[in-house]
Amino acid sequence: MEIDKHIQFNSDGKLIHFLNIEGLSKDQIIEILDIAENFIETSNKKNKNLENKTVASLFFEPSTRTKTTFELASKKLSADFINIDIANSSTLKGESIIDMIKTLEAMSCDMFVVRHSISGTPHFIAKEVGKKISVINAGDGIHAHPTQAMLDMFTIRKYKNKFEGLSVAIVGDILHSRVAKSLITSLTTLNVKNINVIGPKILMPENLDTLKVNYHENLEIGISKCDVVIMLRLQKERMHEALISTDDYYQNYGLTKMKLQSAAKDVIVMHPGPINRGIEIDSEVADGKNSVILDQVTSGISIRMAIMTLIIKNRA
Ligand code: CP
């Protein structure tokens, strides 16, 4: 599926959907982080930014964090929120996604939050929906997870107060990770000094050379002196065959307290979740003093509030 990465902007360059990080300027990313910070300062107090709006969430893949924080964010913005139970929806009787969307449009939905295993599905929906309706990408195939990248940028800024001058390591299955793709674009746009990508060659994308990253096959060398280490899980559901044994993976790429010693002393350890303890990360690290993994989850509420607020404001 050809993905139109510019469909998220109106003719004035304002965001009316939120589908990918590509095309966002540094100022646009910072604006979203600042709006989210304002929500944090007011303890995400309920407001009326989405009053009389209806948000429908369509998750064709499992989710805990993204789905729940979108629901919480919508409710804090006073939207009506509909959680479509895909497993019991009419798509099982042969209804196409577009017919489903048109049906929900007829019920006056204003915003669709979409997760799908096929890359580009949210972009396809954004092309097909009515002119006043917005689509947010909650993760599409191996392509993008832009709201996750935004909450990760929020977390990095919270702990490090800056982006320039930082060394950030992303460890694991880059090939199948939509999070990694959105992270690399965000960190590049924010002028992070070093983006180190670490993992076995077999889990690296073909276009790695075209990205502004430094590749390391060795974990301890790759995370050496890094300020931020972002761990990823093996995305087994997107592998056609087992590309690596979990034992080998843990041996070489599992983050232990010992291996983490090569990073900067005040390193923060991040993970988009869900985490697989004993495969990509040890419990000692996941629950340790450098871990900000649960803080990432919390930031997901204000970041999603910010993105939904901005899109609705840009349509006013
Ligand atoms: N990070 C993330 O997308 O987690 P969920 O699959 O739980 O939403």
mmCIF file of C-alpha atoms and ligand atoms in Angstrom:
data_model
loop_
_atom_site.group_PDB
_atom_site.id
_atom_site.type_symbol
_atom_site.label_atom_id
_atom_site.label_comp_id
_atom_site.label_asym_id
_atom_site.label_seq_id
_atom_site.Cartn_x
_atom_site.Cartn_y
_atom_site.Cartn_z
ATOM 1 C CA MET A 1 0.000 0.000 0.000
ATOM 2 C CA GLU A 2 1.448 3.400 -0.993
ATOM 3 C CA ILE A 3 1.452 5.651 2.075
ATOM 4 C CA ASP A 4 0.715 9.369 1.614
ATOM 5 C CA LYS A 5 2.672 10.902 4.512
ATOM 6 C CA HIS A 6 1.373 14.439 3.832
ATOM 7 C CA ILE A 7 -2.324 13.707 4.085
ATOM 8 C CA GLN A 8 -2.258 14.713 7.760
ATOM 9 C CA PHE A 9 -1.839 18.432 6.933
ATOM 10 C CA ASN A 10 -4.418 20.928 5.613
ATOM 11 C CA SER A 11 -3.521 23.498 2.927
ATOM 12 C CA ASP A 12 -2.116 25.818 5.668
ATOM 13 C CA GLY A 13 0.253 23.083 6.880
ATOM 14 C CA LYS A 14 -1.744 22.507 10.054
ATOM 15 C CA LEU A 15 -2.309 19.025 11.465
ATOM 16 C CA ILE A 16 -5.842 17.746 10.929
ATOM 17 C CA HIS A 17 -4.958 14.069 11.323
ATOM 18 C CA PHE A 18 -2.008 12.535 13.216
ATOM 19 C CA LEU A 19 -0.556 9.722 11.136
ATOM 20 C CA ASN A 20 3.250 9.901 11.092
ATOM 21 C CA ILE A 21 6.131 11.998 12.441
ATOM 22 C CA GLU A 22 7.519 12.618 8.941
ATOM 23 C CA GLY A 23 6.631 16.137 7.799
ATOM 24 C CA LEU A 24 6.384 17.542 11.335
ATOM 25 C CA SER A 25 8.814 20.381 12.025
ATOM 26 C CA LYS A 26 10.825 20.671 15.229
ATOM 27 C CA ASP A 27 8.503 23.526 16.271
ATOM 28 C CA GLN A 28 5.399 21.414 15.677
ATOM 29 C CA ILE A 29 6.794 18.597 17.838
ATOM 30 C CA ILE A 30 7.769 21.047 20.602
ATOM 31 C CA GLU A 31 4.315 22.660 20.441
ATOM 32 C CA ILE A 32 2.675 19.281 21.165
ATOM 33 C CA LEU A 33 5.119 18.612 24.048
ATOM 34 C CA ASP A 34 4.326 22.053 25.499
ATOM 35 C CA ILE A 35 0.546 21.518 25.286
ATOM 36 C CA ALA A 36 0.989 18.148 27.027
ATOM 37 C CA GLU A 37 3.108 19.765 29.736
ATOM 38 C CA ASN A 38 0.319 22.256 30.428
ATOM 39 C CA PHE A 39 -2.060 19.342 30.950
ATOM 40 C CA ILE A 40 0.401 17.770 33.410
ATOM 41 C CA GLU A 41 0.640 21.050 35.305
ATOM 42 C CA THR A 42 -3.132 21.016 35.790
ATOM 43 C CA SER A 43 -2.957 17.289 36.731
ATOM 44 C CA ASN A 44 -4.797 16.421 33.507
ATOM 45 C CA LYS A 45 -7.902 18.049 35.008
ATOM 46 C CA LYS A 46 -11.028 17.493 32.959
ATOM 47 C CA ASN A 47 -11.666 20.226 30.354
ATOM 48 C CA LYS A 48 -14.130 20.837 27.527
ATOM 49 C CA ASN A 49 -11.733 20.814 24.544
ATOM 50 C CA LEU A 50 -13.626 17.935 22.873
ATOM 51 C CA GLU A 51 -17.086 18.638 24.258
ATOM 52 C CA ASN A 52 -19.827 17.454 21.844
ATOM 53 C CA LYS A 53 -17.247 15.435 19.882
ATOM 54 C CA THR A 54 -17.339 11.672 19.502
ATOM 55 C CA VAL A 55 -14.143 9.606 19.363
ATOM 56 C CA ALA A 56 -14.288 6.011 18.111
ATOM 57 C CA SER A 57 -11.418 3.646 18.811
ATOM 58 C CA LEU A 58 -10.800 0.848 16.316
ATOM 59 C CA PHE A 59 -8.076 -1.536 17.462
ATOM 60 C CA PHE A 60 -7.633 -4.405 15.014
ATOM 61 C CA GLU A 61 -4.564 -5.500 17.053
ATOM 62 C CA PRO A 62 -4.236 -5.991 20.824
ATOM 63 C CA SER A 63 -3.297 -3.067 23.055
ATOM 64 C CA THR A 64 -3.263 -2.145 26.720
ATOM 65 C CA ARG A 65 -1.402 1.174 26.970
ATOM 66 C CA THR A 66 -2.393 2.974 23.770
ATOM 67 C CA LYS A 67 -6.048 1.984 23.789
ATOM 68 C CA THR A 68 -6.593 2.790 27.474
ATOM 69 C CA THR A 69 -4.739 6.110 27.454
ATOM 70 C CA PHE A 70 -6.690 7.237 24.364
ATOM 71 C CA GLU A 71 -9.896 6.423 26.218
ATOM 72 C CA LEU A 72 -8.769 8.278 29.345
ATOM 73 C CA ALA A 73 -7.544 11.241 27.280
ATOM 74 C CA SER A 74 -10.839 11.451 25.355
ATOM 75 C CA LYS A 75 -12.869 11.393 28.573
ATOM 76 C CA LYS A 76 -10.670 14.043 30.213
ATOM 77 C CA LEU A 77 -11.352 16.233 27.147
ATOM 78 C CA SER A 78 -15.137 15.640 27.615
ATOM 79 C CA ALA A 79 -15.571 13.670 24.373
ATOM 80 C CA ASP A 80 -18.047 10.836 24.000
ATOM 81 C CA PHE A 81 -15.913 7.723 23.547
ATOM 82 C CA ILE A 82 -16.903 4.568 21.673
ATOM 83 C CA ASN A 83 -14.707 1.507 21.996
ATOM 84 C CA ILE A 84 -15.462 -0.701 18.983
ATOM 85 C CA ASP A 85 -15.205 -4.376 19.884
ATOM 86 C CA ILE A 86 -13.571 -5.506 16.642
ATOM 87 C CA ALA A 87 -13.754 -9.218 17.526
ATOM 88 C CA ASN A 88 -17.562 -8.941 17.688
ATOM 89 C CA SER A 89 -18.078 -6.327 14.987
ATOM 90 C CA SER A 90 -19.709 -6.722 11.573
ATOM 91 C CA THR A 91 -16.248 -6.924 9.944
ATOM 92 C CA LEU A 92 -16.550 -10.610 10.892
ATOM 93 C CA LYS A 93 -19.610 -10.821 8.633
ATOM 94 C CA GLY A 94 -17.597 -9.520 5.698
ATOM 95 C CA GLU A 95 -18.079 -5.769 6.135
ATOM 96 C CA SER A 96 -15.108 -3.803 4.764
ATOM 97 C CA ILE A 97 -13.213 -1.302 6.922
ATOM 98 C CA ILE A 98 -14.500 1.563 4.791
ATOM 99 C CA ASP A 99 -18.135 0.438 5.136
ATOM 100 C CA MET A 100 -17.558 0.184 8.868
ATOM 101 C CA ILE A 101 -16.087 3.711 8.959
ATOM 102 C CA LYS A 102 -18.988 5.105 6.859
ATOM 103 C CA THR A 103 -21.423 3.419 9.262
ATOM 104 C CA LEU A 104 -19.729 5.066 12.247
ATOM 105 C CA GLU A 105 -19.666 8.382 10.379
ATOM 106 C CA ALA A 106 -23.439 8.090 10.061
ATOM 107 C CA MET A 107 -23.491 8.006 13.880
ATOM 108 C CA SER A 108 -21.673 11.387 13.873
ATOM 109 C CA CYS A 109 -18.186 10.250 14.925
ATOM 110 C CA ASP A 110 -15.639 13.085 14.712
ATOM 111 C CA MET A 111 -12.404 11.188 15.259
ATOM 112 C CA PHE A 112 -11.143 7.665 14.631
ATOM 113 C CA VAL A 113 -8.204 6.189 16.559
ATOM 114 C CA VAL A 114 -6.947 3.282 14.477
ATOM 115 C CA ARG A 115 -4.509 0.430 15.091
ATOM 116 C CA HIS A 116 -4.059 -2.133 12.321
ATOM 117 C CA SER A 117 -1.531 -4.787 11.326
ATOM 118 C CA ILE A 118 -1.371 -3.494 7.737
ATOM 119 C CA SER A 119 0.943 -0.504 7.296
ATOM 120 C CA GLY A 120 -0.878 2.516 5.870
ATOM 121 C CA THR A 121 -4.399 1.565 7.019
ATOM 122 C CA PRO A 122 -4.938 4.805 9.031
ATOM 123 C CA HIS A 123 -3.722 6.854 6.014
ATOM 124 C CA PHE A 124 -6.128 4.957 3.747
ATOM 125 C CA ILE A 125 -8.994 5.683 6.150
ATOM 126 C CA ALA A 126 -7.993 9.370 6.387
ATOM 127 C CA LYS A 127 -8.336 9.606 2.588
ATOM 128 C CA GLU A 128 -11.790 8.066 2.631
ATOM 129 C CA VAL A 129 -13.459 9.834 5.584
ATOM 130 C CA GLY A 130 -15.576 12.981 5.381
ATOM 131 C CA LYS A 131 -13.768 16.333 5.309
ATOM 132 C CA LYS A 132 -14.473 17.193 8.963
ATOM 133 C CA ILE A 133 -13.311 13.885 10.414
ATOM 134 C CA SER A 134 -9.852 13.233 11.868
ATOM 135 C CA VAL A 135 -7.870 10.014 12.055
ATOM 136 C CA ILE A 136 -5.119 9.215 14.552
ATOM 137 C CA ASN A 137 -2.632 6.435 13.919
ATOM 138 C CA ALA A 138 -2.370 4.221 17.014
ATOM 139 C CA GLY A 139 0.166 1.937 15.302
ATOM 140 C CA ASP A 140 0.126 0.579 11.728
ATOM 141 C CA GLY A 141 2.004 -2.600 10.842
ATOM 142 C CA ILE A 142 5.762 -2.073 10.823
ATOM 143 C CA HIS A 143 5.344 1.513 9.613
ATOM 144 C CA ALA A 144 4.711 4.002 12.427
ATOM 145 C CA HIS A 145 3.527 4.591 15.987
ATOM 146 C CA PRO A 146 3.642 8.380 16.121
ATOM 147 C CA THR A 147 1.829 8.993 19.424
ATOM 148 C CA GLN A 148 4.237 6.552 21.132
ATOM 149 C CA ALA A 149 7.196 8.513 19.718
ATOM 150 C CA MET A 150 5.651 11.754 21.002
ATOM 151 C CA LEU A 151 5.237 10.414 24.529
ATOM 152 C CA ASP A 152 8.802 9.108 24.370
ATOM 153 C CA MET A 153 10.053 12.591 23.373
ATOM 154 C CA PHE A 154 8.028 13.999 26.263
ATOM 155 C CA THR A 155 9.702 11.570 28.665
ATOM 156 C CA ILE A 156 13.203 12.321 27.345
ATOM 157 C CA ARG A 157 12.644 16.084 27.676
ATOM 158 C CA LYS A 158 11.262 15.635 31.197
ATOM 159 C CA TYR A 159 14.397 13.824 32.407
ATOM 160 C CA LYS A 160 17.090 15.418 30.256
ATOM 161 C CA ASN A 161 15.652 18.929 29.641
ATOM 162 C CA LYS A 162 17.008 18.979 26.093
ATOM 163 C CA PHE A 163 17.515 16.965 22.912
ATOM 164 C CA GLU A 164 20.652 18.470 21.337
ATOM 165 C CA GLY A 165 23.811 16.918 22.727
ATOM 166 C CA LEU A 166 22.147 13.677 23.802
ATOM 167 C CA SER A 167 23.212 10.178 22.829
ATOM 168 C CA VAL A 168 20.230 7.865 22.485
ATOM 169 C CA ALA A 169 20.414 4.101 21.945
ATOM 170 C CA ILE A 170 17.558 2.068 20.439
ATOM 171 C CA VAL A 171 18.070 -1.654 21.009
ATOM 172 C CA GLY A 172 16.426 -4.649 19.386
ATOM 173 C CA ASP A 173 14.118 -5.598 16.554
ATOM 174 C CA ILE A 174 14.264 -2.411 14.481
ATOM 175 C CA LEU A 175 13.109 -4.256 11.338
ATOM 176 C CA HIS A 176 9.619 -5.047 12.660
ATOM 177 C CA SER A 177 9.247 -2.122 15.062
ATOM 178 C CA ARG A 178 6.914 0.725 14.107
ATOM 179 C CA VAL A 179 7.994 2.447 17.336
ATOM 180 C CA ALA A 180 11.656 2.502 16.237
ATOM 181 C CA LYS A 181 10.817 4.103 12.859
ATOM 182 C CA SER A 182 8.818 6.927 14.504
ATOM 183 C CA LEU A 183 11.484 7.340 17.205
ATOM 184 C CA ILE A 184 14.317 7.714 14.695
ATOM 185 C CA THR A 185 12.371 10.367 12.735
ATOM 186 C CA SER A 186 11.511 12.283 15.939
ATOM 187 C CA LEU A 187 15.044 12.190 17.349
ATOM 188 C CA THR A 188 16.506 13.255 13.995
ATOM 189 C CA THR A 189 14.052 16.175 13.696
ATOM 190 C CA LEU A 190 14.945 17.275 17.244
ATOM 191 C CA ASN A 191 18.684 17.277 16.376
ATOM 192 C CA VAL A 192 19.744 14.604 18.878
ATOM 193 C CA LYS A 193 23.566 14.302 18.628
ATOM 194 C CA ASN A 194 23.906 10.511 18.369
ATOM 195 C CA ILE A 195 21.251 7.941 17.546
ATOM 196 C CA ASN A 196 22.749 4.488 18.050
ATOM 197 C CA VAL A 197 20.818 1.535 16.694
ATOM 198 C CA ILE A 198 21.783 -1.829 18.189
ATOM 199 C CA GLY A 199 20.775 -5.392 17.437
ATOM 200 C CA PRO A 200 21.533 -8.426 15.273
ATOM 201 C CA LYS A 201 21.948 -7.632 11.559
ATOM 202 C CA ILE A 202 19.000 -9.884 10.738
ATOM 203 C CA LEU A 203 16.688 -7.537 12.667
ATOM 204 C CA MET A 204 17.832 -4.356 10.902
ATOM 205 C CA PRO A 205 15.867 -2.751 8.041
ATOM 206 C CA GLU A 206 17.361 -2.689 4.531
ATOM 207 C CA ASN A 207 17.358 1.113 4.434
ATOM 208 C CA LEU A 208 19.459 1.473 7.623
ATOM 209 C CA ASP A 209 22.243 3.244 5.646
ATOM 210 C CA THR A 210 19.825 5.986 4.601
ATOM 211 C CA LEU A 211 18.883 6.795 8.214
ATOM 212 C CA LYS A 212 20.964 9.216 10.279
ATOM 213 C CA VAL A 213 21.941 6.548 12.821
ATOM 214 C CA ASN A 214 25.066 4.675 13.954
ATOM 215 C CA TYR A 215 24.688 0.905 13.795
ATOM 216 C CA HIS A 216 26.304 -1.344 16.439
ATOM 217 C CA GLU A 217 26.019 -5.104 16.602
ATOM 218 C CA ASN A 218 27.388 -5.200 20.172
ATOM 219 C CA LEU A 219 25.102 -4.017 22.979
ATOM 220 C CA GLU A 220 27.702 -2.774 25.450
ATOM 221 C CA ILE A 221 29.591 -0.841 22.764
ATOM 222 C CA GLY A 222 26.341 0.572 21.349
ATOM 223 C CA ILE A 223 24.998 1.882 24.668
ATOM 224 C CA SER A 224 28.412 3.112 25.856
ATOM 225 C CA LYS A 225 28.035 6.573 27.499
ATOM 226 C CA CYS A 226 24.443 6.885 26.219
ATOM 227 C CA ASP A 227 22.052 9.208 28.074
ATOM 228 C CA VAL A 228 18.951 7.283 27.027
ATOM 229 C CA VAL A 229 18.571 3.567 26.272
ATOM 230 C CA ILE A 230 15.317 2.488 24.626
ATOM 231 C CA MET A 231 14.685 -1.266 24.631
ATOM 232 C CA LEU A 232 12.333 -2.959 22.156
ATOM 233 C CA ARG A 233 10.738 -6.371 22.272
ATOM 234 C CA LEU A 234 11.103 -9.031 19.576
ATOM 235 C CA GLN A 235 7.996 -8.454 17.418
ATOM 236 C CA LYS A 236 7.318 -12.166 16.925
ATOM 237 C CA GLU A 237 3.805 -11.546 15.594
ATOM 238 C CA ARG A 238 5.350 -9.775 12.585
ATOM 239 C CA MET A 239 8.048 -12.390 11.851
ATOM 240 C CA HIS A 240 7.204 -14.991 9.220
ATOM 241 C CA GLU A 241 9.695 -17.372 10.820
ATOM 242 C CA ALA A 242 11.726 -17.443 14.038
ATOM 243 C CA LEU A 243 14.719 -15.275 13.126
ATOM 244 C CA ILE A 244 16.581 -15.721 16.396
ATOM 245 C CA SER A 245 16.210 -17.876 19.514
ATOM 246 C CA THR A 246 15.114 -16.022 22.632
ATOM 247 C CA ASP A 247 18.005 -17.601 24.593
ATOM 248 C CA ASP A 248 20.575 -16.266 22.111
ATOM 249 C CA TYR A 249 18.821 -12.948 22.057
ATOM 250 C CA TYR A 250 18.879 -12.594 25.849
ATOM 251 C CA GLN A 251 22.526 -13.620 25.963
ATOM 252 C CA ASN A 252 23.563 -10.915 23.519
ATOM 253 C CA TYR A 253 20.938 -8.190 23.799
ATOM 254 C CA GLY A 254 19.102 -8.679 27.098
ATOM 255 C CA LEU A 255 19.746 -5.561 29.185
ATOM 256 C CA THR A 256 21.162 -6.521 32.575
ATOM 257 C CA LYS A 257 22.401 -4.293 35.389
ATOM 258 C CA MET A 258 25.953 -5.308 34.510
ATOM 259 C CA LYS A 259 25.630 -4.376 30.812
ATOM 260 C CA LEU A 260 23.915 -1.085 31.670
ATOM 261 C CA GLN A 261 27.077 0.036 33.469
ATOM 262 C CA SER A 262 28.632 1.030 30.150
ATOM 263 C CA ALA A 263 25.922 3.716 29.648
ATOM 264 C CA ALA A 264 26.086 7.183 31.253
ATOM 265 C CA LYS A 265 25.711 7.149 35.043
ATOM 266 C CA ASP A 266 22.399 9.036 34.909
ATOM 267 C CA VAL A 267 21.055 7.025 31.939
ATOM 268 C CA ILE A 268 17.289 6.587 31.678
ATOM 269 C CA VAL A 269 16.002 3.225 30.486
ATOM 270 C CA MET A 270 12.835 3.299 28.383
ATOM 271 C CA HIS A 271 10.611 0.693 26.773
ATOM 272 C CA PRO A 272 7.331 1.275 24.888
ATOM 273 C CA GLY A 273 5.926 -1.948 26.338
ATOM 274 C CA PRO A 274 4.730 -4.568 26.537
ATOM 275 C CA ILE A 275 7.981 -5.718 28.158
ATOM 276 C CA ASN A 276 9.210 -9.301 28.017
ATOM 277 C CA ARG A 277 11.217 -9.821 31.173
ATOM 278 C CA GLY A 278 14.157 -12.177 30.759
ATOM 279 C CA ILE A 279 14.250 -11.708 26.976
ATOM 280 C CA GLU A 280 15.118 -8.073 26.149
ATOM 281 C CA ILE A 281 15.302 -6.755 29.713
ATOM 282 C CA ASP A 282 16.031 -8.073 33.210
ATOM 283 C CA SER A 283 13.582 -7.322 36.010
ATOM 284 C CA GLU A 284 16.445 -5.716 37.923
ATOM 285 C CA VAL A 285 16.695 -3.098 35.161
ATOM 286 C CA ALA A 286 12.976 -2.825 34.316
ATOM 287 C CA ASP A 287 12.169 -2.096 37.967
ATOM 288 C CA GLY A 288 15.477 -0.392 38.761
ATOM 289 C CA LYS A 289 16.304 3.230 39.590
ATOM 290 C CA ASN A 290 17.113 4.179 35.993
ATOM 291 C CA SER A 291 13.852 2.864 34.581
ATOM 292 C CA VAL A 292 11.193 5.382 33.494
ATOM 293 C CA ILE A 293 8.995 2.783 31.784
ATOM 294 C CA LEU A 294 5.852 3.410 33.838
ATOM 295 C CA ASP A 295 6.357 7.163 33.582
ATOM 296 C CA GLN A 296 6.178 6.729 29.785
ATOM 297 C CA VAL A 297 2.755 5.144 30.228
ATOM 298 C CA THR A 298 1.543 8.059 32.363
ATOM 299 C CA SER A 299 2.813 10.602 29.813
ATOM 300 C CA GLY A 300 0.697 8.830 27.206
ATOM 301 C CA ILE A 301 -2.450 10.417 28.667
ATOM 302 C CA SER A 302 -1.333 14.044 28.405
ATOM 303 C CA ILE A 303 0.367 13.561 25.029
ATOM 304 C CA ARG A 304 -2.809 12.050 23.561
ATOM 305 C CA MET A 305 -4.877 14.828 25.135
ATOM 306 C CA ALA A 306 -2.519 17.341 23.464
ATOM 307 C CA ILE A 307 -2.692 15.731 20.023
ATOM 308 C CA MET A 308 -6.501 15.465 20.056
ATOM 309 C CA THR A 309 -6.832 19.053 21.323
ATOM 310 C CA LEU A 310 -4.531 20.405 18.601
ATOM 311 C CA ILE A 311 -6.258 18.580 15.765
ATOM 312 C CA ILE A 312 -9.720 19.752 16.839
ATOM 313 C CA LYS A 313 -8.412 23.331 17.308
ATOM 314 C CA ASN A 314 -6.863 23.276 13.809
ATOM 315 C CA ARG A 315 -10.232 22.285 12.339
ATOM 316 C CA ALA A 316 -12.161 25.102 14.073
HETATM 317 N N1 CP B 1 3.427 0.729 23.367
HETATM 318 C C1 CP B 1 2.257 0.184 22.956
HETATM 319 O O1 CP B 1 1.786 0.439 21.829
HETATM 320 O O2 CP B 1 1.663 -0.642 23.858
HETATM 321 P P1 CP B 1 0.242 -1.335 23.687
HETATM 322 O O3 CP B 1 0.377 -2.366 22.598
HETATM 323 O O4 CP B 1 -0.090 -1.918 25.030
HETATM 324 O O5 CP B 1 -0.728 -0.260 23.273
#
